Coordinates of N, CA, C and O in Angstrom, one line a residue:
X1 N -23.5 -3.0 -29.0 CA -23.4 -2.6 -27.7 C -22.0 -2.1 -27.4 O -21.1 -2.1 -28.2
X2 N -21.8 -1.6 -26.2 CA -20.3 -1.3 -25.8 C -19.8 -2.1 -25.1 O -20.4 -2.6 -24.2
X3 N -18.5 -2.4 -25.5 CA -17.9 -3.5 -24.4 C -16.6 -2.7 -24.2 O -16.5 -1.6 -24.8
X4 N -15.7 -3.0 -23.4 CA -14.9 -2.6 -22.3 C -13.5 -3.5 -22.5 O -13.6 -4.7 -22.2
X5 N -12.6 -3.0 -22.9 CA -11.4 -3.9 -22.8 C -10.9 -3.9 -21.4 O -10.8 -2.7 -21.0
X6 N -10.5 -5.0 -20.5 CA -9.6 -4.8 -19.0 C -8.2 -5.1 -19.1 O -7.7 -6.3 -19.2
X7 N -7.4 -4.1 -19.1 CA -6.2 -4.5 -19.1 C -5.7 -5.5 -18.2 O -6.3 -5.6 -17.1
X8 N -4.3 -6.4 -18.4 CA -3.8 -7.3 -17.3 C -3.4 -6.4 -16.8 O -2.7 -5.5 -17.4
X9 N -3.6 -6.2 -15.3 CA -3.0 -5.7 -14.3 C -2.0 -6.6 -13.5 O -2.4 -7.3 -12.6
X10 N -1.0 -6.4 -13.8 CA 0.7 -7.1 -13.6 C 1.1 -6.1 -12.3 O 1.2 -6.5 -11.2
X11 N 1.2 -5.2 -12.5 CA 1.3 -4.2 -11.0 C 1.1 -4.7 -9.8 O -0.1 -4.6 -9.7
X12 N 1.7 -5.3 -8.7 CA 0.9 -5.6 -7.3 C 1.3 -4.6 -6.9 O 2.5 -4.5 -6.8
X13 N 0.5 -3.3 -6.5 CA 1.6 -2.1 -5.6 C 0.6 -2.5 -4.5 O -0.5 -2.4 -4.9
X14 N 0.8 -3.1 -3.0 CA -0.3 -2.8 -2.1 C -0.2 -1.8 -1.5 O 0.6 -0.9 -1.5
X15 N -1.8 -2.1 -0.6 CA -1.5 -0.5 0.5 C -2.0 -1.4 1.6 O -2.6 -2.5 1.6
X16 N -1.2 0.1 3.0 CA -1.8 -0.6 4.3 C -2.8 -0.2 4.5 O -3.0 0.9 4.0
X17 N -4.4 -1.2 5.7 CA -4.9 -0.6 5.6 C -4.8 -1.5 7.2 O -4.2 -2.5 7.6
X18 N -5.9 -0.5 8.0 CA -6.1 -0.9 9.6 C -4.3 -1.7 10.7 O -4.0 -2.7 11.3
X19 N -3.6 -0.7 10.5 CA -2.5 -0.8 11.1 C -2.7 -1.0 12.8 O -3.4 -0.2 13.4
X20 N -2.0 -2.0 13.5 CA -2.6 -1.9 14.5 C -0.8 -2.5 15.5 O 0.2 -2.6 14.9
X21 N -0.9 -2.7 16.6 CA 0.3 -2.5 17.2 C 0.7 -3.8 17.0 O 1.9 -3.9 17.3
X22 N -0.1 -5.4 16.7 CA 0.2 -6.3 16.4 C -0.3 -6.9 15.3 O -0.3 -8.1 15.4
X23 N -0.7 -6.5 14.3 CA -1.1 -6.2 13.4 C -0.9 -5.5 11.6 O 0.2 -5.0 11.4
X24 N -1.6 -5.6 10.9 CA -1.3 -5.2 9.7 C -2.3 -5.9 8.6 O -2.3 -7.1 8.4
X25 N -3.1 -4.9 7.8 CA -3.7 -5.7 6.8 C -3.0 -5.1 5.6 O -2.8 -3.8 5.6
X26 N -2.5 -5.9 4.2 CA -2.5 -5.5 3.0 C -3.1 -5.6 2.2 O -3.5 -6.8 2.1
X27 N -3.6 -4.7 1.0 CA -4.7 -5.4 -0.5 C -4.2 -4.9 -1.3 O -3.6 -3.9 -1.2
X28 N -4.3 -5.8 -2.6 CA -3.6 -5.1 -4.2 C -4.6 -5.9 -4.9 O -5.3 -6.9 -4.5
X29 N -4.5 -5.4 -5.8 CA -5.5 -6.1 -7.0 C -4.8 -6.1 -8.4 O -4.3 -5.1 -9.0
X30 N -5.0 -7.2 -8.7 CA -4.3 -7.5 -10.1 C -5.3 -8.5 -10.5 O -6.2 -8.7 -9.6
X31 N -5.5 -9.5 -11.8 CA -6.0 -10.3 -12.8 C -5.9 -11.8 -12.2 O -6.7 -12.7 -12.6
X32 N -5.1 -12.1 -11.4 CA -4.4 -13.3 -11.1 C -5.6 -14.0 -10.2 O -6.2 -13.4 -9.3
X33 N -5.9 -15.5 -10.6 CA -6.8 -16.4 -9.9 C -6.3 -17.5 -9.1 O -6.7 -18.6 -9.1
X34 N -5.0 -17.0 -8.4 CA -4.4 -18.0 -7.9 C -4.6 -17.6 -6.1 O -5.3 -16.7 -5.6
X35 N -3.9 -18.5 -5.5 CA -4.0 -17.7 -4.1 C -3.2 -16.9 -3.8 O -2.1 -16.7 -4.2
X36 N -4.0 -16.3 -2.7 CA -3.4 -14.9 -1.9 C -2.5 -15.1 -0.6 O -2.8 -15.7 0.4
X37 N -1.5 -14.5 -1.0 CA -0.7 -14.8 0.4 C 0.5 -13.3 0.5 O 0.9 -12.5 -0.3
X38 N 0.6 -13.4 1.4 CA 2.1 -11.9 1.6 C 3.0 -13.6 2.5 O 2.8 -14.6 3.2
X39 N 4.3 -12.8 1.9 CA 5.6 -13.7 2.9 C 6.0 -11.9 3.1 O 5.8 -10.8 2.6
X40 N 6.9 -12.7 4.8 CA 7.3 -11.6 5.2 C 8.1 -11.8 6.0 O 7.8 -12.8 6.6
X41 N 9.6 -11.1 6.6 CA 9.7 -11.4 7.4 C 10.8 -10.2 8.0 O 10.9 -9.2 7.3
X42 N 11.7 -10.1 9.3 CA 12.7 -8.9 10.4 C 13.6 -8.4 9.2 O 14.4 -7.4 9.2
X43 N 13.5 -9.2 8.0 CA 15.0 -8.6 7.6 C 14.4 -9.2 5.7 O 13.8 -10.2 5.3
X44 N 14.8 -8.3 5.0 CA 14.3 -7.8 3.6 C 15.2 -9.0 2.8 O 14.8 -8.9 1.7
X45 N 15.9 -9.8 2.9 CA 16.8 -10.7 2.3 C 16.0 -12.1 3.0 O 16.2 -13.2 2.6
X46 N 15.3 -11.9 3.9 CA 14.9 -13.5 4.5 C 13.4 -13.2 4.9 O 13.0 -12.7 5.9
X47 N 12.6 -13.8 3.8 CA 11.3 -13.4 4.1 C 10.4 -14.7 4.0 O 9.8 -15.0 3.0
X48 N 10.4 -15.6 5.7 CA 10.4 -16.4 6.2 C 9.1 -16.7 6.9 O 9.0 -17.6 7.6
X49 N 8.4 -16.1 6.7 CA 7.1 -16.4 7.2 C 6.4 -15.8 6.3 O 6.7 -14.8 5.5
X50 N 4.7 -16.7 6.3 CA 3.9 -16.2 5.1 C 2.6 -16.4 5.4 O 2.4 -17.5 6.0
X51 N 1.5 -15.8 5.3 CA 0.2 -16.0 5.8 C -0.4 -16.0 4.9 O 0.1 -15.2 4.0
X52 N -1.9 -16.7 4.4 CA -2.6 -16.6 2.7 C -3.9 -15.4 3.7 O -4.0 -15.1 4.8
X53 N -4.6 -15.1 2.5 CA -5.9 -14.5 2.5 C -7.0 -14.8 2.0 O -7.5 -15.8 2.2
X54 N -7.6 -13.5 1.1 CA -8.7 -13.7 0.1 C -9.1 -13.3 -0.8 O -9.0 -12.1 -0.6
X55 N -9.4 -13.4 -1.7 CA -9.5 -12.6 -2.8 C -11.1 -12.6 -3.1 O -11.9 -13.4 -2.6
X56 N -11.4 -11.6 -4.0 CA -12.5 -11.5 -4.5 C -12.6 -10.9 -5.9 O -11.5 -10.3 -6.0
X57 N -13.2 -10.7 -6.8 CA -14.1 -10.4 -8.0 C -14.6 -9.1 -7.9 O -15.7 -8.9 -7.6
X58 N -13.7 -8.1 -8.3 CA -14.4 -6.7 -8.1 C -14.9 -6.0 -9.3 O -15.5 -5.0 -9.3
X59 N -14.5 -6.7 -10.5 CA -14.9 -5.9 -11.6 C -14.5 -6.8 -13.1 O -13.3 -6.7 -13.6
X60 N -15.5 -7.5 -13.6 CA -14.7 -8.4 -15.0 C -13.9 -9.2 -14.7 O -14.4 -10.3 -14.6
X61 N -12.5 -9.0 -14.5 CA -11.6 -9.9 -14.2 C -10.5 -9.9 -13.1 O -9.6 -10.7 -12.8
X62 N -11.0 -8.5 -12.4 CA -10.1 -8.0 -11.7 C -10.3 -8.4 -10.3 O -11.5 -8.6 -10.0
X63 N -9.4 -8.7 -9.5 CA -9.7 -9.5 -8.5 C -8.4 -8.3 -7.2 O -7.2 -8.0 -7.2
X64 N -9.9 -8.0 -6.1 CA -9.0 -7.6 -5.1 C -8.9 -8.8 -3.8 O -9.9 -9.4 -3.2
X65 N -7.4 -8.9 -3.4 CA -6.6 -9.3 -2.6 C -6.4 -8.7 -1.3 O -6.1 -7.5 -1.3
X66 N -6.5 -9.4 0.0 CA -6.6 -9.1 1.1 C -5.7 -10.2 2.4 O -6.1 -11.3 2.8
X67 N -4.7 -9.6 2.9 CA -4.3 -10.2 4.0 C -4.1 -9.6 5.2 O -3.6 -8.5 5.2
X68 N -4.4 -10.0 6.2 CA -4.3 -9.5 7.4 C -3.2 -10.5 7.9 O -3.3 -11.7 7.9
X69 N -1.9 -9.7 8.5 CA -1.0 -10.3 9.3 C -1.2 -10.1 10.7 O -1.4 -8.9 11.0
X70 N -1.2 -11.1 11.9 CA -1.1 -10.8 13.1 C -0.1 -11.4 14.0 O 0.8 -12.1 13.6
X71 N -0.5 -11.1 15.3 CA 0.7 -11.8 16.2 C 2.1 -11.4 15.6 O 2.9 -12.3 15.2
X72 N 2.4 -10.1 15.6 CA 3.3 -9.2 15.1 C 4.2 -8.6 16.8 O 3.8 -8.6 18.0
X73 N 5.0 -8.3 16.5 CA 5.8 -7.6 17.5 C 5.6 -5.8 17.5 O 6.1 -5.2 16.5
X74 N 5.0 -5.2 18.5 CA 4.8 -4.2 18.3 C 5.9 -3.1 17.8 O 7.0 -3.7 17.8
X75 N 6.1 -2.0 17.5 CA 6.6 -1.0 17.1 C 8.3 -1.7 16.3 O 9.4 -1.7 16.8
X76 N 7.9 -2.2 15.2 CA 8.9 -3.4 14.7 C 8.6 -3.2 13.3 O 7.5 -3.4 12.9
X77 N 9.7 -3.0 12.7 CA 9.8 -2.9 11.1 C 10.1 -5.1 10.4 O 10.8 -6.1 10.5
X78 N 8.6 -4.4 9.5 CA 8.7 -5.9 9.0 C 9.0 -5.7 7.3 O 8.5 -4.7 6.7
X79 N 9.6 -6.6 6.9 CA 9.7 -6.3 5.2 C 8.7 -7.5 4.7 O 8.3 -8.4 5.5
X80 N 8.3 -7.5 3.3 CA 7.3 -8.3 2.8 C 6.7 -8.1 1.4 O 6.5 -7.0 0.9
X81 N 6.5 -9.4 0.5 CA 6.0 -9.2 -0.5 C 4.9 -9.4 -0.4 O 4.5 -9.8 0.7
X82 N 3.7 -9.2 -1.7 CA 2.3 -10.0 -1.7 C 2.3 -10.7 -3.1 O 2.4 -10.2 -4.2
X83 N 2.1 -11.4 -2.8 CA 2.0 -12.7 -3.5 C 0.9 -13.2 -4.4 O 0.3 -13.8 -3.5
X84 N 0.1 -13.6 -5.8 CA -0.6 -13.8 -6.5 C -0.1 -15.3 -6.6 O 1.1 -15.5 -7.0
X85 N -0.5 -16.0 -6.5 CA 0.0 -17.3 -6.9 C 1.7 -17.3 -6.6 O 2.3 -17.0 -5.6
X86 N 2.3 -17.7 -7.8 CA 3.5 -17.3 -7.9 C 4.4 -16.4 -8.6 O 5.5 -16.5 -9.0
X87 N 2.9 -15.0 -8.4 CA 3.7 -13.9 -9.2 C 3.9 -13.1 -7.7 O 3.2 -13.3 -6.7
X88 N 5.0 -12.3 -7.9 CA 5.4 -11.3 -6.6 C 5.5 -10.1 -6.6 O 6.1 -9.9 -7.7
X89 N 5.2 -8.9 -6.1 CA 5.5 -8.2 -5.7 C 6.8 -7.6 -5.6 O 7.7 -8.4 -5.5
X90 N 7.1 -6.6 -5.5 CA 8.5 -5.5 -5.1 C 8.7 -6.0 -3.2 O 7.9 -6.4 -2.4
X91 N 9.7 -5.8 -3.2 CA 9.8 -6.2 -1.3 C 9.2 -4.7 -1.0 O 9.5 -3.7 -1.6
X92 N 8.3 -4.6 -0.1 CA 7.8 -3.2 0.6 C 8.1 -3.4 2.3 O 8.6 -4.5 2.7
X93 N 8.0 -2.5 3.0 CA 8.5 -2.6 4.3 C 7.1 -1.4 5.2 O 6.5 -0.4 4.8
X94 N 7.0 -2.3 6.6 CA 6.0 -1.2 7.3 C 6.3 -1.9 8.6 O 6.5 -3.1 8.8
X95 N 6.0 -0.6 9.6 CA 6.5 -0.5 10.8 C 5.0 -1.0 11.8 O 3.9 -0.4 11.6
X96 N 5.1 -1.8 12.6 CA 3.5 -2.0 13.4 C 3.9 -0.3 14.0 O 4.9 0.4 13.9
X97 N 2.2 -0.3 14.8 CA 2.4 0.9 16.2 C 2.9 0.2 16.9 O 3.1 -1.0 17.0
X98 N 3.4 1.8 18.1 CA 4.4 1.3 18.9 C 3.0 0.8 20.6 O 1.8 1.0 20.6
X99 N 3.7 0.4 21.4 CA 2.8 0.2 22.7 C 1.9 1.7 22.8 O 2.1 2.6 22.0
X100 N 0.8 1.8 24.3 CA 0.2 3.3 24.1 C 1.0 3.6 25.4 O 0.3 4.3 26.1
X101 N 2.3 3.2 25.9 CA 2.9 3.9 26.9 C 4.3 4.4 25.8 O 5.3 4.9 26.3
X102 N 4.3 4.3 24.5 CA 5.0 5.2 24.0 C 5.6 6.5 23.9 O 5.0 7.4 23.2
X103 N 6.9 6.8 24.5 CA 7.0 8.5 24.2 C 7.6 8.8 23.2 O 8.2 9.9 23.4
X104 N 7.9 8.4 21.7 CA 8.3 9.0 20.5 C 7.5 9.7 20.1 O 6.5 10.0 20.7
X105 N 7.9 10.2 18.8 CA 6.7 11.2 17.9 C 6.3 9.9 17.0 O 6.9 8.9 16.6
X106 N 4.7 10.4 16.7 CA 4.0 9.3 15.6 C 3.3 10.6 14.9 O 2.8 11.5 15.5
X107 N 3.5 10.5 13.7 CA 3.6 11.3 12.4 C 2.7 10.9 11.4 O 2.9 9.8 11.0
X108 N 1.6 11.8 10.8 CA 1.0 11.0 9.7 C 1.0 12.3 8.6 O 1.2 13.5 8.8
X109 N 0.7 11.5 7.5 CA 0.8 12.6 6.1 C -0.7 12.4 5.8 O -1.1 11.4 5.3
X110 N -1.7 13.6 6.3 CA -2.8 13.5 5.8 C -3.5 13.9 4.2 O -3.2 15.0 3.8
X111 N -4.2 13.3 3.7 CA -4.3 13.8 2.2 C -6.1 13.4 1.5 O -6.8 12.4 1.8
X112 N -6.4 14.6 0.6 CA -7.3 14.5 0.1 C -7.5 14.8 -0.9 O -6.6 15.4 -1.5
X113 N -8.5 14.4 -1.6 CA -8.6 15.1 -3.2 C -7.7 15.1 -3.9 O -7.2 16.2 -4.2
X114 N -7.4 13.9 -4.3 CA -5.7 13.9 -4.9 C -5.7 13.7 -6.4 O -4.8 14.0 -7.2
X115 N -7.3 13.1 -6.8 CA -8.1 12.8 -8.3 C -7.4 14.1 -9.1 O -7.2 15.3 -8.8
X116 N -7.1 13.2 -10.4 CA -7.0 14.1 -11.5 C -6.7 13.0 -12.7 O -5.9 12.1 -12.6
X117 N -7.6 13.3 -14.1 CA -7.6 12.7 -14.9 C -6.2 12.1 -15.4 O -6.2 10.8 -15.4
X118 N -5.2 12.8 -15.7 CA -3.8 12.4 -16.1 C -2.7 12.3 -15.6 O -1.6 12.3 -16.2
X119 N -3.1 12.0 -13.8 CA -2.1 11.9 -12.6 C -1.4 12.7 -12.5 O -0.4 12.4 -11.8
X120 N -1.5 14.1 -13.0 CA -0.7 15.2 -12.2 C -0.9 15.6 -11.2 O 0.1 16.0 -10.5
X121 N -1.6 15.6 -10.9 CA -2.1 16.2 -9.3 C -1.6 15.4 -8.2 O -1.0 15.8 -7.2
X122 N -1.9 13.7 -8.3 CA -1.6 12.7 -7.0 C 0.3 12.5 -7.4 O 1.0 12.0 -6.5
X123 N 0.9 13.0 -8.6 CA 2.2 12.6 -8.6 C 2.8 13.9 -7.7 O 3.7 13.7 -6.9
X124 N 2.2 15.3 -8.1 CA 2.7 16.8 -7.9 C 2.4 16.9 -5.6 O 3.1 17.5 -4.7
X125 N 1.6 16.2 -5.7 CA 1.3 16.1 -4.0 C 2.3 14.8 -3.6 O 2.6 14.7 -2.4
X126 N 2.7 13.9 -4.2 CA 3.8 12.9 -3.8 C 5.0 13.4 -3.8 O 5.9 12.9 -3.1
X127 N 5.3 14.4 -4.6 CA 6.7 14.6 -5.3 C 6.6 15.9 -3.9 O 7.6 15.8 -3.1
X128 N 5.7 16.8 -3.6 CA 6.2 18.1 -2.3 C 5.6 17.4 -1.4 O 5.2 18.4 -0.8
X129 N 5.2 16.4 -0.7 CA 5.3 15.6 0.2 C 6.7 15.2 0.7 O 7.3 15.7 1.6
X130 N 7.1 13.8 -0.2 CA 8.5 14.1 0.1 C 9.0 15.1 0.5 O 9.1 15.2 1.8
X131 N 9.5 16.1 -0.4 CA 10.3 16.8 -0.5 C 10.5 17.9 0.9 O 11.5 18.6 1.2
X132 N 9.1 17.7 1.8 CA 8.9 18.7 2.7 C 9.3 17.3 4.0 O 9.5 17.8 5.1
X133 N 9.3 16.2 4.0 CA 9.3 15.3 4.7 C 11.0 15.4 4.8 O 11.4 15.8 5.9
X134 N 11.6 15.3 4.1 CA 12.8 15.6 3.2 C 13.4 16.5 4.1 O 14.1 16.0 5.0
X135 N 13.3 17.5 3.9 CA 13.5 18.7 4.5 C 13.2 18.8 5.7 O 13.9 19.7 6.2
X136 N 12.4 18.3 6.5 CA 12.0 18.4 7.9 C 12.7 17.2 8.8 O 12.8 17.3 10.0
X137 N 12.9 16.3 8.2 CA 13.1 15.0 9.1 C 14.2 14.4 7.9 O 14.6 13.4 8.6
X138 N 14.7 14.3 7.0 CA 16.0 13.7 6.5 C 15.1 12.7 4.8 O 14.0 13.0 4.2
X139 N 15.8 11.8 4.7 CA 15.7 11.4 3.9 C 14.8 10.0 3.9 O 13.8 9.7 3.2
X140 N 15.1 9.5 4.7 CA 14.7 8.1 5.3 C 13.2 8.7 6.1 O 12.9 8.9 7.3
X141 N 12.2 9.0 4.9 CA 11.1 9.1 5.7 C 10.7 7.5 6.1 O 11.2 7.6 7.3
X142 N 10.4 6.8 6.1 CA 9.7 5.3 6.6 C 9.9 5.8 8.6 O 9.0 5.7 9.5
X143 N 11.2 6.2 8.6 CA 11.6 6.2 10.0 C 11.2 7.7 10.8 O 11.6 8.3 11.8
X144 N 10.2 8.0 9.8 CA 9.8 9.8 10.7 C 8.3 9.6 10.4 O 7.4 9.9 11.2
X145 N 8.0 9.1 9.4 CA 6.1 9.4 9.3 C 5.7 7.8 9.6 O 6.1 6.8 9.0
X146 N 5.0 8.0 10.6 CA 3.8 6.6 10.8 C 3.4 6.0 9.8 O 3.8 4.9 9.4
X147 N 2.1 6.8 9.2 CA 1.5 6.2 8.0 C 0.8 7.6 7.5 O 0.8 8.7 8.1
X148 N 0.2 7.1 6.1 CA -0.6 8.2 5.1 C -2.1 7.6 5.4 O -2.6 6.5 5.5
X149 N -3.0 9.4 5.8 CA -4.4 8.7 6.0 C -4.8 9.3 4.5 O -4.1 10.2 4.1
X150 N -5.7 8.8 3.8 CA -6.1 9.7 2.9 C -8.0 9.5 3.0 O -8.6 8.4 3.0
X151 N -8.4 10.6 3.1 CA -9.9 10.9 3.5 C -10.6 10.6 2.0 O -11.9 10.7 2.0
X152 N -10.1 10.2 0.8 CA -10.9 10.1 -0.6 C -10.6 11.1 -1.7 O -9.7 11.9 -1.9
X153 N -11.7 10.8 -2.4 CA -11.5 11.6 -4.0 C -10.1 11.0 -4.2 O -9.0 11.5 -3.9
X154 N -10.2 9.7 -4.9 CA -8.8 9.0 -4.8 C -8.8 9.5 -6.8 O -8.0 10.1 -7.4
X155 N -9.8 9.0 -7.2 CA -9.8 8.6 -8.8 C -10.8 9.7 -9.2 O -11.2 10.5 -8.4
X156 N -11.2 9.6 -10.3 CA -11.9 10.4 -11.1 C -13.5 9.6 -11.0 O -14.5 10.3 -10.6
X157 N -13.8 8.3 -11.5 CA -14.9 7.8 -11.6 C -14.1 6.0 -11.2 O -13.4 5.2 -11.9
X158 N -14.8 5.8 -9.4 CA -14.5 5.2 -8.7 C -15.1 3.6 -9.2 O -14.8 2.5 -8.6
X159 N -15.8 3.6 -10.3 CA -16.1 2.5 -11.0 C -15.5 1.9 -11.6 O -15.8 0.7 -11.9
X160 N -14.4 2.6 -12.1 CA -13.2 2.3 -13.3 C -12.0 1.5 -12.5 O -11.1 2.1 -11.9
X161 N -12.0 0.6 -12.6 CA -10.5 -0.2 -11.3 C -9.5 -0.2 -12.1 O -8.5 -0.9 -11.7
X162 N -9.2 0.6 -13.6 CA -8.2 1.3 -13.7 C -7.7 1.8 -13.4 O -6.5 1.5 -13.3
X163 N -8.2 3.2 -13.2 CA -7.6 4.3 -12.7 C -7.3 4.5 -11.0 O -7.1 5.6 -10.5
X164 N -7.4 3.5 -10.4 CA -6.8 3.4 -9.4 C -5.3 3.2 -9.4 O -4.5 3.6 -8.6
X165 N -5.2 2.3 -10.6 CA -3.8 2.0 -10.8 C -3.2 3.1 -10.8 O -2.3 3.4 -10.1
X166 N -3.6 4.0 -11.6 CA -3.4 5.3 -13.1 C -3.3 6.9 -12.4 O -2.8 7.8 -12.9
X167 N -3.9 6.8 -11.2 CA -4.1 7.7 -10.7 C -4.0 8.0 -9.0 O -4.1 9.0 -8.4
X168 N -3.9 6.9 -8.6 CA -3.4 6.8 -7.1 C -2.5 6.0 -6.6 O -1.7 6.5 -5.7
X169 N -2.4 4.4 -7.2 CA -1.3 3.6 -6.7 C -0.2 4.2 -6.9 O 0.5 4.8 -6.2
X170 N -0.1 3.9 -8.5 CA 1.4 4.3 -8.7 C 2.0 5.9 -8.4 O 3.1 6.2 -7.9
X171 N 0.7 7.2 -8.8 CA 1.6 8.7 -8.7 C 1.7 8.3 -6.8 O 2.7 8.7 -6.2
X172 N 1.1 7.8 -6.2 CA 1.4 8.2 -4.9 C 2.5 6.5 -4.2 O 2.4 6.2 -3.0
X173 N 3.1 6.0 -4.9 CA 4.0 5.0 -4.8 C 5.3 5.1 -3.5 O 5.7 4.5 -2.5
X174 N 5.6 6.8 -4.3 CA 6.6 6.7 -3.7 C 6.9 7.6 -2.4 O 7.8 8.2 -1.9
X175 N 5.5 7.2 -2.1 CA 5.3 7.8 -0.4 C 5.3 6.5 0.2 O 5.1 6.4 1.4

């Protein structure tokens, strides 16, 4: 028969998903059967509050991770890891929305079709992303774009919880 090696996925990169003005959910998936939790907190050296989640069984051994943070302070930069047991994550940082009597600019990087078998394509759209972000608004994007919507065609063959790693987390990381 054929069998299927699953690599340890050691990587936590999360993403945001359903951003809300008091609010915030994160997911990452890695191998780890321990509990789910993000710490987080106003300031990237003191990350003082922590909320757990949930995890589930998405594929062999691969387990996706889910937290929703709330009772947030609106339009307020929070820093935060996610947490597998007692393995951690990179510190990541994200801004709630602001109130809807807001008059700033809110900014999104929309993106599609980013699949390609050897991550050139989702790294080559991260890399002039930036670069036009860069150029338009400074260096310090976090403080000019809202958030990234992306409409799909993330991977090649959406069955594979590989190449999510391989081909979306990481080439698009560093947006």
């Amino acid at each position: 028969g054929f069998t299927h090696s699953i690599p340890e996925l050691k990587t936590r990169i999360p993403y945001l998903q359903s951003p809300g003005k008091t609010s915030m959910t994160m997911c990452w998936h890695d191998t780890a059967q321990t509990a789910t939790k993000v710490v987080f907190g106003l300031d990237s050296t003191n990350l003082n509050m922590e909320t757990s989640g949930s995890s589930e069984i998405i594929s062999s051994s691969i387990r996706w991770h889910t937290v929703k943070l709330s009772s947030l302070k609106s339009n307020t930069r929070y820093f935060y890891k996610v947490a597998s047991g007692n393995q951690f994550s990179s510190t990541y940082s994200f801004k709630t929305l602001p109130e809807s009597d807001f008059k700033g600019k809110i900014r999104f990087i929309i993106l599609s079709d980013t699949h390609s078998p050897d991550t050139t394509m989702a790294g080559k759209i991260a890399r002039q992303a930036r670069s036009k972000i860069t150029e338009l608004y400074g260096s310090d994007i976090e403080n000019h774009i809202t958030g990234i919507i992306h409409s799909g065609d993330i991977v090649v063959s959406g069955d594979v919880p590989e190449q999510y790693e391989k081909q979306f987390f990481l080439p698009l990381s560093s947006l």
